[in-house]
């Protein structure tokens, strides 16, 4: 139950992540909310983070959100990242929510 | 006025990993694999569908939807609608017969929201899966998972809904069944039908072009939707929201994601549409209730998580 420690430099949250478990899944199970949760399948780009420190493995991610050069900069999708060491992450700001006049839509 | 477009025929979905996707759409959702082609695409159908396929999966490095296609009543209608599209100023591309196996020629065009659609008249008629057309039994044995009944509709996100409306309604003969209007009266969502269903295709306004929100599959009962929810948990499949009811169309629904992040829906029920029905309007101020009738609040994911 030790696993690897993941620390969010943006929010100060930290949680442990088992081997073979995605960072996003570990975060959800720990009840933390530091990374936005979207499709959990590497397709929507919602869970984009920057890995500031640590080693990891990647699953398949949409090229639209993670072009090959982004991986080198550590800009990846938390739902497709499997830590190999402890990780320090940073949240990447989301693009503006795209639905027009969304401010008026919360019931 | 109807112009011979009959129903959704097929949708081609891009996936990051073909094997994982096939497992999801067959084992979990209950579609049946009917063929593969030399491009590596996999052809699937739901058991009540009479044509050979309704879903095509293509492996790519970016998920989403390549195109959605509608079946028209016959070749003469296809010729006429192709001409009508061109006369309206829509650029059309002719896809030869058998580019998709056992499918006749297709007329492809892209609407101003950035989405590609197709019309076709012919596809190999294989009949319902697992039941005879003479004295058929109620349902076939051996269906998997959710036992999806049919590919029902798709929802797309993109700009220029008014221009999209003009093509679907004025050129192709769809009807506006339901809409969402903002306080200035601008239509920010449109649910379009060519059948008795409350929608065969729908659009929600979004700045970025060509985004795919979900492909939806019909189930018979609320019990089947709850059973689908059980299966989503049993398989640890990524859930979006539900089971719940929509305000728009009043369908009972659950949303989840395929392994590449494309959203799927299975649903039952919902209102019906005849050509003399006037459009139903939901106010954008009440969008929470329009989309999720019970919670009456949108989850942010519904509006922003797309492929
Ligand atoms: S949640 Fe969609 S890409 Fe990670
Ligand atoms: Fe739907």
mmCIF file of C-alpha atoms in Angstrom, chain A:
data_model
loop_
_atom_site.group_PDB
_atom_site.id
_atom_site.type_symbol
_atom_site.label_atom_id
_atom_site.label_comp_id
_atom_site.label_asym_id
_atom_site.label_seq_id
_atom_site.Cartn_x
_atom_site.Cartn_y
_atom_site.Cartn_z
ATOM 1 C CA UNK A 1 0.000 0.000 0.000
ATOM 2 C CA UNK A 2 3.054 2.201 -0.109
ATOM 3 C CA UNK A 3 3.120 3.095 -3.804
ATOM 4 C CA UNK A 4 4.556 6.350 -5.090
ATOM 5 C CA UNK A 5 3.795 9.791 -3.734
ATOM 6 C CA UNK A 6 2.320 12.342 -6.148
ATOM 7 C CA UNK A 7 2.520 15.971 -5.065
ATOM 8 C CA UNK A 8 0.693 18.816 -6.797
ATOM 9 C CA UNK A 9 2.857 21.913 -6.685
ATOM 10 C CA UNK A 10 -0.153 23.981 -7.757
ATOM 11 C CA UNK A 11 -2.477 23.072 -4.873
ATOM 12 C CA UNK A 12 -0.261 21.372 -2.307
ATOM 13 C CA UNK A 13 -2.364 18.190 -2.508
ATOM 14 C CA UNK A 14 -0.568 14.908 -2.257
ATOM 15 C CA UNK A 15 -1.736 11.332 -2.645
ATOM 16 C CA UNK A 16 -0.243 7.925 -3.208
ATOM 17 C CA UNK A 17 -0.397 6.086 -6.502
ATOM 18 C CA UNK A 18 0.102 2.333 -6.858
ATOM 19 C CA UNK A 19 2.304 0.820 -9.507
ATOM 20 C CA UNK A 20 0.342 0.470 -12.744
ATOM 21 C CA UNK A 21 -2.341 2.890 -11.566
ATOM 22 C CA UNK A 22 -2.901 6.164 -13.419
ATOM 23 C CA UNK A 23 -2.232 9.414 -11.580
ATOM 24 C CA UNK A 24 -5.792 10.561 -12.264
ATOM 25 C CA UNK A 25 -7.338 7.367 -10.908
ATOM 26 C CA UNK A 26 -5.188 7.541 -7.770
ATOM 27 C CA UNK A 27 -6.226 11.157 -7.274
ATOM 28 C CA UNK A 28 -9.925 10.315 -7.653
ATOM 29 C CA UNK A 29 -9.636 7.398 -5.197
ATOM 30 C CA UNK A 30 -7.906 9.677 -2.693
ATOM 31 C CA UNK A 31 -10.800 12.140 -2.969
ATOM 32 C CA UNK A 32 -8.568 14.956 -4.218
ATOM 33 C CA UNK A 33 -9.626 17.407 -6.885
ATOM 34 C CA UNK A 34 -6.378 19.030 -7.996
ATOM 35 C CA UNK A 35 -6.651 17.749 -11.595
ATOM 36 C CA UNK A 36 -9.886 18.082 -13.612
ATOM 37 C CA UNK A 37 -11.449 14.715 -14.485
ATOM 38 C CA UNK A 38 -12.787 14.242 -18.010
ATOM 39 C CA UNK A 39 -12.984 11.079 -20.089
ATOM 40 C CA UNK A 40 -10.251 9.159 -18.228
ATOM 41 C CA UNK A 41 -9.197 7.734 -21.604
ATOM 42 C CA UNK A 42 -6.528 10.064 -22.982
ATOM 43 C CA UNK A 43 -8.982 11.596 -25.435
ATOM 44 C CA UNK A 44 -10.316 14.909 -24.153
ATOM 45 C CA UNK A 45 -7.232 16.670 -22.799
ATOM 46 C CA UNK A 46 -9.107 17.789 -19.676
ATOM 47 C CA UNK A 47 -6.635 16.279 -17.217
ATOM 48 C CA UNK A 48 -3.500 17.878 -18.656
ATOM 49 C CA UNK A 49 -0.653 18.267 -16.154
ATOM 50 C CA UNK A 50 3.045 19.067 -16.240
ATOM 51 C CA UNK A 51 5.403 16.609 -14.600
ATOM 52 C CA UNK A 52 7.995 18.774 -12.892
ATOM 53 C CA UNK A 53 9.943 15.969 -11.304
ATOM 54 C CA UNK A 54 10.000 12.165 -11.466
ATOM 55 C CA UNK A 55 9.853 9.299 -13.961
ATOM 56 C CA UNK A 56 6.738 7.848 -15.491
ATOM 57 C CA UNK A 57 5.326 5.684 -18.246
ATOM 58 C CA UNK A 58 2.652 6.891 -20.714
ATOM 59 C CA UNK A 59 -0.330 5.119 -22.220
ATOM 60 C CA UNK A 60 -1.883 6.197 -25.521
ATOM 61 C CA UNK A 61 -2.905 9.859 -25.567
ATOM 62 C CA UNK A 62 -4.653 11.962 -28.220
ATOM 63 C CA UNK A 63 -2.081 13.734 -30.404
ATOM 64 C CA UNK A 64 -4.447 16.701 -30.524
ATOM 65 C CA UNK A 65 -3.746 17.310 -26.827
ATOM 66 C CA UNK A 66 -0.290 15.829 -26.457
ATOM 67 C CA UNK A 67 1.914 16.279 -29.519
ATOM 68 C CA UNK A 68 5.230 14.367 -29.250
ATOM 69 C CA UNK A 69 7.197 17.502 -28.314
ATOM 70 C CA UNK A 70 4.880 18.080 -25.324
ATOM 71 C CA UNK A 71 5.798 14.720 -23.786
ATOM 72 C CA UNK A 72 9.451 15.820 -23.708
ATOM 73 C CA UNK A 73 8.397 18.913 -21.763
ATOM 74 C CA UNK A 74 6.479 16.687 -19.338
ATOM 75 C CA UNK A 75 3.105 18.017 -20.524
ATOM 76 C CA UNK A 76 0.937 14.922 -20.387
ATOM 77 C CA UNK A 77 -2.518 13.607 -19.472
ATOM 78 C CA UNK A 78 -2.878 12.451 -15.874
ATOM 79 C CA UNK A 79 -5.271 9.645 -16.883
ATOM 80 C CA UNK A 80 -2.540 8.073 -18.992
ATOM 81 C CA UNK A 81 0.476 8.512 -16.693
ATOM 82 C CA UNK A 82 1.811 5.650 -14.594
ATOM 83 C CA UNK A 83 4.496 6.708 -12.092
ATOM 84 C CA UNK A 84 7.835 4.883 -11.819
ATOM 85 C CA UNK A 85 9.055 7.144 -8.987
ATOM 86 C CA UNK A 86 7.499 9.793 -6.761
ATOM 87 C CA UNK A 87 6.144 12.625 -8.931
ATOM 88 C CA UNK A 88 5.789 16.355 -8.547
ATOM 89 C CA UNK A 89 3.090 17.732 -10.852
ATOM 90 C CA UNK A 90 1.708 21.110 -11.846
ATOM 91 C CA UNK A 91 -1.738 21.830 -13.242
ATOM 92 C CA UNK A 92 -1.852 23.363 -16.701
ATOM 93 C CA UNK A 93 -4.493 26.114 -16.961
ATOM 94 C CA UNK A 94 -7.601 25.007 -18.861
ATOM 95 C CA UNK A 95 -8.730 26.764 -22.014
ATOM 96 C CA UNK A 96 -11.877 28.868 -21.509
ATOM 97 C CA UNK A 97 -15.019 26.763 -21.156
ATOM 98 C CA UNK A 98 -16.422 26.955 -24.633
ATOM 99 C CA UNK A 99 -20.175 27.049 -24.200
ATOM 100 C CA UNK A 100 -21.278 30.621 -24.721
ATOM 101 C CA UNK A 101 -22.929 32.371 -21.807
ATOM 102 C CA UNK A 102 -22.178 29.464 -19.569
ATOM 103 C CA UNK A 103 -22.353 31.800 -16.597
ATOM 104 C CA UNK A 104 -26.109 31.905 -17.014
ATOM 105 C CA UNK A 105 -26.609 28.177 -17.290
ATOM 106 C CA UNK A 106 -26.205 26.919 -13.760
ATOM 107 C CA UNK A 107 -29.678 26.136 -12.510
#
